[in-house]
């Protein structure tokens, strides 16, 4: 079977956009591909984190992976820092990466603009660690959002460059971007993607939000001018709400537009809130049902399976670049 790998940072609150844009697709893809789903806590510390909260969020995210339907019997679920080869390979890849390549990364430029001289080296180097994550597992397909596509292009470039300079070592991965729902936008600002790191969480539906919070957030969601409820890219706020409704209900665009014909925005928001609450209720119950003992076992087994592959890839990398056997040189 071909292999896929993806991951989410254990920072902030995992939200509906994460589910509809990524996690939902992982659940479907795991039966078609050998699947590795990582909790990328090394990436999380590129920005300041409270240590206890980071540890708690790591375990919370692992529970969410399981609750949405990622099956540890057929997929490998693991924590990035439990496999040290991620950081080790990142250093080797740093040595073939050009400064100019990282300076062109859109996410780095955005963060550097906001933070100016206080931007950390980890933020600059983030795409190289991401490349190491992917290449360690000889990954064929990477489910990514549009905002990560540039980073995946760098990963492909580094794989090709390493293979050219040191001999065939890495598979060159391809992106998987779902055609619908890959970018769920903020309820407060439909020009921005729903984000875990947004200071204003009023625009984000967290997977652990209670019913009152869900209703309040949808009630306050911004809308566009006009009254007609239909899918229209020229009206991004309504388009976003209808896309969420479509993905949660499985109805066609025609069915949805017929259902809301002659109705107002308040009706759409109210129905969307109830659909979301009914989706979240069983998910939250499954999250609470996973014991610490079960979670520890699953993560330990996942790390062992992941490392068995990662260590073999990194052994080959060390041979290629001459790092193996150096202790015998006198």
PDB file of N, CA and C in Angstrom, residues 32 61 89 117 169 212 230 256 330:
ATOM      1  N   UNK A  32      -7.373   3.290   2.587  1.00  0.00           N
ATOM      2  CA  UNK A  32      -6.804   3.184   1.248  1.00  0.00           C
ATOM      3  C   UNK A  32      -5.278   3.221   1.264  1.00  0.00           C
ATOM      4  N   UNK A  61      -5.348  16.003  22.021  1.00  0.00           N
ATOM      5  CA  UNK A  61      -5.378  15.843  20.578  1.00  0.00           C
ATOM      6  C   UNK A  61      -5.348  14.364  20.194  1.00  0.00           C
ATOM      7  N   UNK A  89      16.961  14.119  11.446  1.00  0.00           N
ATOM      8  CA  UNK A  89      16.912  14.290   9.993  1.00  0.00           C
ATOM      9  C   UNK A  89      16.765  15.766   9.627  1.00  0.00           C
ATOM     10  N   UNK A 117      12.004  41.711  14.847  1.00  0.00           N
ATOM     11  CA  UNK A 117      13.278  41.117  15.244  1.00  0.00           C
ATOM     12  C   UNK A 117      13.121  39.998  16.269  1.00  0.00           C
ATOM     13  N   UNK A 169      17.303   7.964  -2.128  1.00  0.00           N
ATOM     14  CA  UNK A 169      17.064   7.731  -0.702  1.00  0.00           C
ATOM     15  C   UNK A 169      15.613   7.949  -0.323  1.00  0.00           C
ATOM     16  N   UNK A 212     -24.230  25.890  24.254  1.00  0.00           N
ATOM     17  CA  UNK A 212     -24.472  27.331  24.355  1.00  0.00           C
ATOM     18  C   UNK A 212     -23.410  28.125  23.600  1.00  0.00           C
ATOM     19  N   UNK A 230     -27.733  31.160  -0.831  1.00  0.00           N
ATOM     20  CA  UNK A 230     -27.266  30.257  -1.878  1.00  0.00           C
ATOM     21  C   UNK A 230     -25.740  30.263  -1.905  1.00  0.00           C
ATOM     22  N   UNK A 256     -29.869  22.001  -0.306  1.00  0.00           N
ATOM     23  CA  UNK A 256     -29.710  23.023   0.734  1.00  0.00           C
ATOM     24  C   UNK A 256     -30.341  24.339   0.295  1.00  0.00           C
ATOM     25  N   UNK A 330      40.537   7.200  13.248  1.00  0.00           N
ATOM     26  CA  UNK A 330      41.523   7.632  14.252  1.00  0.00           C
ATOM     27  C   UNK A 330      42.588   8.509  13.599  1.00  0.00           C
TER      28      UNK A 330
END
